PDB file of N, CA and C in Angstrom:
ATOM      1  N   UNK A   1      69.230  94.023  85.652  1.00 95.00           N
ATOM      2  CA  UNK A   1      70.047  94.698  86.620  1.00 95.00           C
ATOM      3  C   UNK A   1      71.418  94.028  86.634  1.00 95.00           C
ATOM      4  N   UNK A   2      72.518  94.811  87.167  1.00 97.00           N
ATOM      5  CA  UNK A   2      73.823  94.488  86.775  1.00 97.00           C
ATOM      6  C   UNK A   2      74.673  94.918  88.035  1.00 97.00           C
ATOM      7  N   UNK A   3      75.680  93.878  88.460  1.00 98.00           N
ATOM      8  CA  UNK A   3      76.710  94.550  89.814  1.00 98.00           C
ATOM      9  C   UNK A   3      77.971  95.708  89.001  1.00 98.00           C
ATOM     10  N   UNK A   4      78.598  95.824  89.656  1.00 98.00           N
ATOM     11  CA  UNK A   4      79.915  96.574  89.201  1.00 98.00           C
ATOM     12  C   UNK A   4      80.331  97.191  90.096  1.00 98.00           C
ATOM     13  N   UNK A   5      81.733  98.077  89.938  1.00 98.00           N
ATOM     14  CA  UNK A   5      82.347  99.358  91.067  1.00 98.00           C
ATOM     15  C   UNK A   5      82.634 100.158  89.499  1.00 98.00           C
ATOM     16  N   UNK A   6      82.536 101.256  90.475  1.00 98.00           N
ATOM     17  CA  UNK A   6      81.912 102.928  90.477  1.00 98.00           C
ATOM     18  C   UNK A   6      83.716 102.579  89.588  1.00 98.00           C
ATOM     19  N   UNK A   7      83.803 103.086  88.438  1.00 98.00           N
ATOM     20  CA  UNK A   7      84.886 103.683  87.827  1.00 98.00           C
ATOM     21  C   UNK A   7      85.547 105.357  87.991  1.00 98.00           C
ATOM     22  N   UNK A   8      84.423 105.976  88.073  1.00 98.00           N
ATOM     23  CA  UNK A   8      84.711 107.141  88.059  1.00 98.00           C
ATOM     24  C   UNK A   8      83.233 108.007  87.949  1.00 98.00           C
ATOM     25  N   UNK A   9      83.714 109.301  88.712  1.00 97.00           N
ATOM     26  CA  UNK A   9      82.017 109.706  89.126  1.00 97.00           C
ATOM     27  C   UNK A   9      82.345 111.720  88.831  1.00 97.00           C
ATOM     28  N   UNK A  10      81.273 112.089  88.010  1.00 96.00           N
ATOM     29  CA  UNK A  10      81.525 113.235  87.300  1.00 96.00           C
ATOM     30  C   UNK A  10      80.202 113.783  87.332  1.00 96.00           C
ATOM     31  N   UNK A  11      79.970 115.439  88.272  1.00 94.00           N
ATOM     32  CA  UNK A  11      78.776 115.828  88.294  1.00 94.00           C
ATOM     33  C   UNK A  11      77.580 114.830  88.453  1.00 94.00           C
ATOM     34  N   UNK A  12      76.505 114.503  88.002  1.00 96.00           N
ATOM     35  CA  UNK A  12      75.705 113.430  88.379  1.00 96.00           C
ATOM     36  C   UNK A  12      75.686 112.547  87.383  1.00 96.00           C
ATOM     37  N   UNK A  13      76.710 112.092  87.068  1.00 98.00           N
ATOM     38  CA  UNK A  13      76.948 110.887  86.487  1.00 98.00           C
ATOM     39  C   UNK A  13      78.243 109.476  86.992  1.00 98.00           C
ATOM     40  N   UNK A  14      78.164 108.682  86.810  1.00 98.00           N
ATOM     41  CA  UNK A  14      79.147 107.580  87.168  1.00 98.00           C
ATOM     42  C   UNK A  14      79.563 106.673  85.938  1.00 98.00           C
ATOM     43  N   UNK A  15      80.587 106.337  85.886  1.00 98.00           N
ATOM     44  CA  UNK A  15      81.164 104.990  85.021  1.00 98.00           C
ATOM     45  C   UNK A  15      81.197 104.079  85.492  1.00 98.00           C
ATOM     46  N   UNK A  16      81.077 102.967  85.634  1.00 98.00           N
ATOM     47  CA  UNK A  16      80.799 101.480  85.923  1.00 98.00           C
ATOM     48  C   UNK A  16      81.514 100.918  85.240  1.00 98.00           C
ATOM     49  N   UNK A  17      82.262  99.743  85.904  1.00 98.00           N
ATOM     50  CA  UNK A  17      83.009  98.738  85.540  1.00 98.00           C
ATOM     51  C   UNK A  17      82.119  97.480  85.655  1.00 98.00           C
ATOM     52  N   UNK A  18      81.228  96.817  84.732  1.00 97.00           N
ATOM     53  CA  UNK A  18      80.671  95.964  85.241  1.00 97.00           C
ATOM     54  C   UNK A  18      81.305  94.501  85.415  1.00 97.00           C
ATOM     55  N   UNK A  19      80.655  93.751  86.907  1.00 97.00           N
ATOM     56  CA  UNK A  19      81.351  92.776  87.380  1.00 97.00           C
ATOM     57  C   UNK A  19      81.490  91.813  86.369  1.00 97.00           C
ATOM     58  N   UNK A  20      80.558  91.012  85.284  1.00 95.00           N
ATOM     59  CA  UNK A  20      80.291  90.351  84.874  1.00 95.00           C
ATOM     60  C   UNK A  20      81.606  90.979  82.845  1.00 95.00           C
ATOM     61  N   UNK A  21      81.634  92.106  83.133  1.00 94.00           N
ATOM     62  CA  UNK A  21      82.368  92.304  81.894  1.00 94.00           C
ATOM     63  C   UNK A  21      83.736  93.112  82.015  1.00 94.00           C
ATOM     64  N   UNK A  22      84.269  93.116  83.242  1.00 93.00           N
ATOM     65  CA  UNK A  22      85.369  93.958  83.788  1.00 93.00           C
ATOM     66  C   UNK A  22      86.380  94.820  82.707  1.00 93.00           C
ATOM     67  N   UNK A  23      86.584  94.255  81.437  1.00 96.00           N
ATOM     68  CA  UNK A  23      87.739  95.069  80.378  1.00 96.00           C
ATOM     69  C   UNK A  23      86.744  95.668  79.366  1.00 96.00           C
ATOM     70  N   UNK A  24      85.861  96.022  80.130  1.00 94.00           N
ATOM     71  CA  UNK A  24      84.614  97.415  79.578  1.00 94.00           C
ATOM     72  C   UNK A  24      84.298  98.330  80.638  1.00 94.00           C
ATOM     73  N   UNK A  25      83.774  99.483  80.053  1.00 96.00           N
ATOM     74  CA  UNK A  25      83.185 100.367  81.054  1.00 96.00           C
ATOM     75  C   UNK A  25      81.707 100.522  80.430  1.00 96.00           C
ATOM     76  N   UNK A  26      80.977 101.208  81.425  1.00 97.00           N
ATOM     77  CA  UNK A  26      79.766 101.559  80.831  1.00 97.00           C
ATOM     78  C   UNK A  26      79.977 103.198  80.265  1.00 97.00           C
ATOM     79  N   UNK A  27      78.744 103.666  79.426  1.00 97.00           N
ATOM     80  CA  UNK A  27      78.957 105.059  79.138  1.00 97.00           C
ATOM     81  C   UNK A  27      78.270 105.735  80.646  1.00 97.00           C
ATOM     82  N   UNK A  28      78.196 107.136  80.501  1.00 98.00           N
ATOM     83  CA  UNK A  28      78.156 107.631  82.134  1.00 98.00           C
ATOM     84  C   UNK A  28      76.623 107.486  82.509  1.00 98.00           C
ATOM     85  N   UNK A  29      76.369 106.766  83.412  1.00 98.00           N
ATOM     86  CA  UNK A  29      74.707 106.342  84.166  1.00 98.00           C
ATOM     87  C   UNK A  29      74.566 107.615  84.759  1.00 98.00           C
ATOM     88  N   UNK A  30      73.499 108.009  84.696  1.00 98.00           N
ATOM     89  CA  UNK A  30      72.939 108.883  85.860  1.00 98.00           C
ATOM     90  C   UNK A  30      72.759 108.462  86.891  1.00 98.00           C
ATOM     91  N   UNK A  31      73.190 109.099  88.159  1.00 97.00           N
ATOM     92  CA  UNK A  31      73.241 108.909  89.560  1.00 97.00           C
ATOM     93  C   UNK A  31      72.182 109.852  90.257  1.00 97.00           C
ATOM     94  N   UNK A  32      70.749 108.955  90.680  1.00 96.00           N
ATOM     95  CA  UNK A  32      69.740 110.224  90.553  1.00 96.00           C
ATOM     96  C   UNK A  32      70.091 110.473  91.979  1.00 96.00           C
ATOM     97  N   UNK A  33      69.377 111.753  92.999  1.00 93.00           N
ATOM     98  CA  UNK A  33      69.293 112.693  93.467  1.00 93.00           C
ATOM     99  C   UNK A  33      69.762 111.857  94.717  1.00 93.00           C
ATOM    100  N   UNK A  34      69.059 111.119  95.222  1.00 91.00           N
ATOM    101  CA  UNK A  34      69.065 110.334  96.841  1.00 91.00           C
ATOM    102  C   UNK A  34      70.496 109.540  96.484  1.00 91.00           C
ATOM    103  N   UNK A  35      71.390 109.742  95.813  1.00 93.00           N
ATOM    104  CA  UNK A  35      72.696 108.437  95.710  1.00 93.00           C
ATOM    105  C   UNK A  35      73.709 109.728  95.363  1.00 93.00           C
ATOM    106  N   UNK A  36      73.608 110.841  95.368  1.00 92.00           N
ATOM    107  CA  UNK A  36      74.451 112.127  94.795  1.00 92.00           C
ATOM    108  C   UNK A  36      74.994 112.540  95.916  1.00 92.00           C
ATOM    109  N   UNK A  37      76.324 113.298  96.261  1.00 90.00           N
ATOM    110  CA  UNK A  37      77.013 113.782  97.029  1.00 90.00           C
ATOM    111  C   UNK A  37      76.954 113.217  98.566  1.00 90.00           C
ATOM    112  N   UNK A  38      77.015 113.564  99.733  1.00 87.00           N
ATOM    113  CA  UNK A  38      76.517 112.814 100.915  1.00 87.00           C
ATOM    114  C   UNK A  38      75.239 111.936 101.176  1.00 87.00           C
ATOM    115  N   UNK A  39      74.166 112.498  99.877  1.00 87.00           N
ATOM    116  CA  UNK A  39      73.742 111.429 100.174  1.00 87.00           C
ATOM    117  C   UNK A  39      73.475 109.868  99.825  1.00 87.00           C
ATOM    118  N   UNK A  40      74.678 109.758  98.997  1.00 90.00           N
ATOM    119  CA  UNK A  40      75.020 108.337  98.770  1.00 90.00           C
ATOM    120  C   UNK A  40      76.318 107.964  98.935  1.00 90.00           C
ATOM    121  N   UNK A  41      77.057 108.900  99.427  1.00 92.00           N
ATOM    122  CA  UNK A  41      78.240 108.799  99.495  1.00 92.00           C
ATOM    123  C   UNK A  41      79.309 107.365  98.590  1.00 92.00           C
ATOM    124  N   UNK A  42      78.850 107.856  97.424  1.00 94.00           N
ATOM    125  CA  UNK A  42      79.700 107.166  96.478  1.00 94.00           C
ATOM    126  C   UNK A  42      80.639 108.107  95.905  1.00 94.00           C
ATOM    127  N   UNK A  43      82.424 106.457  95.775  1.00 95.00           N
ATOM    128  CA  UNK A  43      83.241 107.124  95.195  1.00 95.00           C
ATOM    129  C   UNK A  43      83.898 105.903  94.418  1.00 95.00           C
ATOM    130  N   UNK A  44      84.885 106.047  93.958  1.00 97.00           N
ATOM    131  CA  UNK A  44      85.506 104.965  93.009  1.00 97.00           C
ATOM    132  C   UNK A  44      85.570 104.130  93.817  1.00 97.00           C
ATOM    133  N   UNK A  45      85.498 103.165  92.797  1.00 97.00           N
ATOM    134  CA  UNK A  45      85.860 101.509  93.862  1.00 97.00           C
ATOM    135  C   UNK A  45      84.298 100.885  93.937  1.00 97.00           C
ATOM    136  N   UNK A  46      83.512 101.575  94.518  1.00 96.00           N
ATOM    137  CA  UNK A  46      82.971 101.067  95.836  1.00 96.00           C
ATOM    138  C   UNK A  46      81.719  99.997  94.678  1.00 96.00           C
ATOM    139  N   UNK A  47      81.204  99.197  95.204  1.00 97.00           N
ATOM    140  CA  UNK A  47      80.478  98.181  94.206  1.00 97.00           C
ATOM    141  C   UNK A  47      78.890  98.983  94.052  1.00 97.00           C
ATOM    142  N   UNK A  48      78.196  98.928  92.878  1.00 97.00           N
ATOM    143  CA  UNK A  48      76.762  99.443  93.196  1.00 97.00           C
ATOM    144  C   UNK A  48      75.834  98.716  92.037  1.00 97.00           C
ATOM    145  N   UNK A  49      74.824  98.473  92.144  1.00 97.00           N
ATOM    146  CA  UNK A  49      73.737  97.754  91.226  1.00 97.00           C
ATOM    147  C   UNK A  49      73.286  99.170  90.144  1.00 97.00           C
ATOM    148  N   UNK A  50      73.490  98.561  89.320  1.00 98.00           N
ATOM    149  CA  UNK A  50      72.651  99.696  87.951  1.00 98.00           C
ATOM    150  C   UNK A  50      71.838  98.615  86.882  1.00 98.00           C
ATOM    151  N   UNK A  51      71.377  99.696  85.723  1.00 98.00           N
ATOM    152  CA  UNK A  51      70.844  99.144  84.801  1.00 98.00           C
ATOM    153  C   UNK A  51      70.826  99.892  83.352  1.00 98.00           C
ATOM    154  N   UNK A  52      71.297  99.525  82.321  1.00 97.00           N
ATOM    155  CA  UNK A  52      71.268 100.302  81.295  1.00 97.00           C
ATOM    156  C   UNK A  52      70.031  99.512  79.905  1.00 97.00           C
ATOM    157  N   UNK A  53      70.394 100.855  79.290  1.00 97.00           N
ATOM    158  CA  UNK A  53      69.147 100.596  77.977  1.00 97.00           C
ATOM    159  C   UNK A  53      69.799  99.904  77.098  1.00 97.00           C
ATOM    160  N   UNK A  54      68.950  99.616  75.502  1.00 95.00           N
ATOM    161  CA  UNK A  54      70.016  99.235  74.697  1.00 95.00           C
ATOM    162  C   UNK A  54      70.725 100.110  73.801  1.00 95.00           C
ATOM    163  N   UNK A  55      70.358 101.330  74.429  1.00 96.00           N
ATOM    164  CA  UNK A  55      71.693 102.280  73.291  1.00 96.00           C
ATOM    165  C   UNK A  55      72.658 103.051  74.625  1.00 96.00           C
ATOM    166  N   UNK A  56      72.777 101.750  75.690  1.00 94.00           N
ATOM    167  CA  UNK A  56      74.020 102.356  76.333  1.00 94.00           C
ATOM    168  C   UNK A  56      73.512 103.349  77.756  1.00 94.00           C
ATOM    169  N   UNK A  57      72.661 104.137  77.537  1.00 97.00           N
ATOM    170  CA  UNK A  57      72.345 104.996  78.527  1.00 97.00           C
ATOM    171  C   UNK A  57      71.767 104.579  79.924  1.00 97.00           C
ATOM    172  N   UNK A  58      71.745 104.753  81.076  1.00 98.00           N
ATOM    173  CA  UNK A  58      71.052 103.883  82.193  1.00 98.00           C
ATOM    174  C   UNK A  58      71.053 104.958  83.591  1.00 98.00           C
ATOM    175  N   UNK A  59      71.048 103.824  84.770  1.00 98.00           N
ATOM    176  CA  UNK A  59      70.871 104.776  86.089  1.00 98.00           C
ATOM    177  C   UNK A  59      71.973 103.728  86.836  1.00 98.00           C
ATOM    178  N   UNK A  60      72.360 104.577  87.896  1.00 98.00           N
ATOM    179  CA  UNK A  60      72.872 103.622  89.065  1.00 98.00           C
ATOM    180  C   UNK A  60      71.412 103.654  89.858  1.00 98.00           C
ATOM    181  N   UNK A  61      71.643 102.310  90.373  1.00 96.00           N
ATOM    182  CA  UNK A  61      69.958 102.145  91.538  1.00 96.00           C
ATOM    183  C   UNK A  61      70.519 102.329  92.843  1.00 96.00           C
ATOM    184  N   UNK A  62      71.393 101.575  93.035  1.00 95.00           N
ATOM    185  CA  UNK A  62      71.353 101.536  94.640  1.00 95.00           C
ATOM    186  C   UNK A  62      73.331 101.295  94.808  1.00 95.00           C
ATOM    187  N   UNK A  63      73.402 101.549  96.283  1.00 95.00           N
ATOM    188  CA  UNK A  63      74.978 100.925  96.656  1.00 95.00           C
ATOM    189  C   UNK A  63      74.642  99.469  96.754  1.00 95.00           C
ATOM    190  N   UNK A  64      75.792  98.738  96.328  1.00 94.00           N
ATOM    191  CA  UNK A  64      75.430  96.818  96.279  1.00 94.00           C
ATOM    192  C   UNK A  64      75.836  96.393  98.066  1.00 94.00           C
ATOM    193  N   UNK A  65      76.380  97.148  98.835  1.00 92.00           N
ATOM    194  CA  UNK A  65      76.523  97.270 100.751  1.00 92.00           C
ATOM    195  C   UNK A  65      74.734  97.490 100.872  1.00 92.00           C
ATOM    196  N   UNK A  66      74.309  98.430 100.631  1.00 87.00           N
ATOM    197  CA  UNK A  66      72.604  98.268 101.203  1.00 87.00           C
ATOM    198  C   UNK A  66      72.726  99.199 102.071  1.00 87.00           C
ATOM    199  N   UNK A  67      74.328 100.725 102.254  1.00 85.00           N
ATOM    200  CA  UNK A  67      74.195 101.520 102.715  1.00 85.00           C
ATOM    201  C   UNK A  67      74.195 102.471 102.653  1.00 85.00           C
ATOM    202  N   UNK A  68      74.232 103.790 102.965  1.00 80.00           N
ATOM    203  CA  UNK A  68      73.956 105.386 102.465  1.00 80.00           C
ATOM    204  C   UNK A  68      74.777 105.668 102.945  1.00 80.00           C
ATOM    205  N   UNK A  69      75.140 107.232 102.500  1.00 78.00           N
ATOM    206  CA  UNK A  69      75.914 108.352 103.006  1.00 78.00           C
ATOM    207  C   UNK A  69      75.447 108.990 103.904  1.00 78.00           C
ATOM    208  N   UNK A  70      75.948 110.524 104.760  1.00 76.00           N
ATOM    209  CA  UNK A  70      75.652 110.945 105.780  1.00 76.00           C
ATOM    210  C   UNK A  70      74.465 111.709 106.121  1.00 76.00           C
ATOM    211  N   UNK A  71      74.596 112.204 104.406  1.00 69.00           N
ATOM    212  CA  UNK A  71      73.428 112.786 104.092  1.00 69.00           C
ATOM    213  C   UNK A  71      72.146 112.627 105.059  1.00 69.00           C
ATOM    214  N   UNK A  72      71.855 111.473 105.460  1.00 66.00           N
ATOM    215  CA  UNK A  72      70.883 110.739 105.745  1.00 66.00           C
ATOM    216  C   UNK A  72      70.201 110.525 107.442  1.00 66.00           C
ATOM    217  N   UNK A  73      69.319 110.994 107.568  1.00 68.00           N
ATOM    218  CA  UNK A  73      69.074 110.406 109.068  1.00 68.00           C
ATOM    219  C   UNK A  73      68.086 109.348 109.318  1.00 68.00           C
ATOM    220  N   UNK A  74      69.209 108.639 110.068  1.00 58.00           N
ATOM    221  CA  UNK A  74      68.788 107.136 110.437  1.00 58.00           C
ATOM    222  C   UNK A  74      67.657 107.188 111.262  1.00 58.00           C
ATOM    223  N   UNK A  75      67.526 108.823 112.028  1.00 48.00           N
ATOM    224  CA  UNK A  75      66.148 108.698 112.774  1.00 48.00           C
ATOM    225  C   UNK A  75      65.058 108.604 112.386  1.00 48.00           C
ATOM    226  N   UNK A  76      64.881 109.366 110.751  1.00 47.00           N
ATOM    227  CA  UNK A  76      63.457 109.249 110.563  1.00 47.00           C
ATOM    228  C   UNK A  76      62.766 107.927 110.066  1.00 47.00           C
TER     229      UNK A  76
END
Protein backbone atom coordinates (compact mmCIF):
# COMPACT_ATOMS: atom_id res chain seq x y z
CA UNK A 1 0.00 0.00 0.00
CA UNK A 2 1.13 3.48 -0.95
CA UNK A 3 0.17 7.38 0.25
CA UNK A 4 -0.15 10.07 -2.48
CA UNK A 5 -2.69 13.11 -3.68
CA UNK A 6 -5.24 12.54 -6.22
CA UNK A 7 -3.49 14.13 -9.51
CA UNK A 8 -6.35 14.14 -11.48
CA UNK A 9 -9.70 12.20 -11.49
CA UNK A 10 -11.54 11.05 -14.86
CA UNK A 11 -14.88 9.02 -14.92
CA UNK A 12 -13.93 6.23 -12.37
CA UNK A 13 -10.54 6.51 -12.50
CA UNK A 14 -7.75 8.73 -10.63
CA UNK A 15 -3.96 9.60 -11.15
CA UNK A 16 -1.85 9.58 -8.18
CA UNK A 17 1.11 11.37 -7.41
CA UNK A 18 2.78 9.07 -5.13
CA UNK A 19 4.23 10.53 -1.82
CA UNK A 20 7.23 8.47 -1.73
CA UNK A 21 7.98 9.13 -5.73
CA UNK A 22 6.47 12.68 -6.38
CA UNK A 23 8.20 13.41 -10.24
CA UNK A 24 5.96 10.29 -11.30
CA UNK A 25 2.44 9.67 -11.67
CA UNK A 26 0.68 6.50 -11.50
CA UNK A 27 -1.30 5.12 -14.66
CA UNK A 28 -5.21 5.71 -13.91
CA UNK A 29 -6.33 3.41 -10.57
CA UNK A 30 -9.75 2.57 -10.41
CA UNK A 31 -11.78 4.41 -7.90
CA UNK A 32 -14.35 1.68 -6.93
CA UNK A 33 -18.04 2.55 -6.28
CA UNK A 34 -18.18 3.72 -2.33
CA UNK A 35 -15.05 6.50 -3.08
CA UNK A 36 -16.91 7.78 -6.61
CA UNK A 37 -18.74 11.07 -6.89
CA UNK A 38 -20.33 12.24 -3.37
CA UNK A 39 -19.61 9.39 -2.14
CA UNK A 40 -16.06 9.90 -1.59
CA UNK A 41 -15.93 13.13 -2.38
CA UNK A 42 -12.54 13.15 -3.95
CA UNK A 43 -10.79 15.82 -5.95
CA UNK A 44 -7.25 16.91 -6.85
CA UNK A 45 -4.95 17.52 -4.17
CA UNK A 46 -6.54 15.72 -1.58
CA UNK A 47 -4.08 12.72 -0.13
CA UNK A 48 -5.52 8.95 -0.46
CA UNK A 49 -3.94 5.35 0.16
CA UNK A 50 -3.90 3.02 -3.04
CA UNK A 51 -2.19 0.04 -4.35
CA UNK A 52 -0.98 -1.03 -7.69
CA UNK A 53 0.07 -4.35 -9.56
CA UNK A 54 3.23 -4.97 -11.30
CA UNK A 55 2.14 -3.99 -14.75
CA UNK A 56 1.01 -0.59 -13.38
CA UNK A 57 -2.75 -1.13 -12.96
CA UNK A 58 -4.33 -0.78 -9.25
CA UNK A 59 -7.28 0.72 -7.00
CA UNK A 60 -7.51 3.76 -4.80
CA UNK A 61 -8.58 2.14 -1.19
CA UNK A 62 -9.48 4.70 0.95
CA UNK A 63 -9.13 8.82 1.61
CA UNK A 64 -5.61 8.99 3.80
CA UNK A 65 -8.18 11.88 6.33
CA UNK A 66 -10.31 8.54 7.26
CA UNK A 67 -13.24 10.68 5.77
CA UNK A 68 -16.16 10.43 3.23
CA UNK A 69 -18.22 12.49 1.12
CA UNK A 70 -21.88 13.48 1.53
CA UNK A 71 -22.97 10.78 -0.13
CA UNK A 72 -23.03 9.13 3.14
CA UNK A 73 -25.16 8.89 6.28
CA UNK A 74 -23.48 9.15 9.40
CA UNK A 75 -26.76 7.77 10.90
CA UNK A 76 -26.69 4.41 9.84
Amino acid sequence: MQAGRISSISGNTAVVIPDLNPESVTLPLVVPWHLRGNYGDLCAGMRVLFDTCMDGTGIVIARADGGHGKGWNDAQ
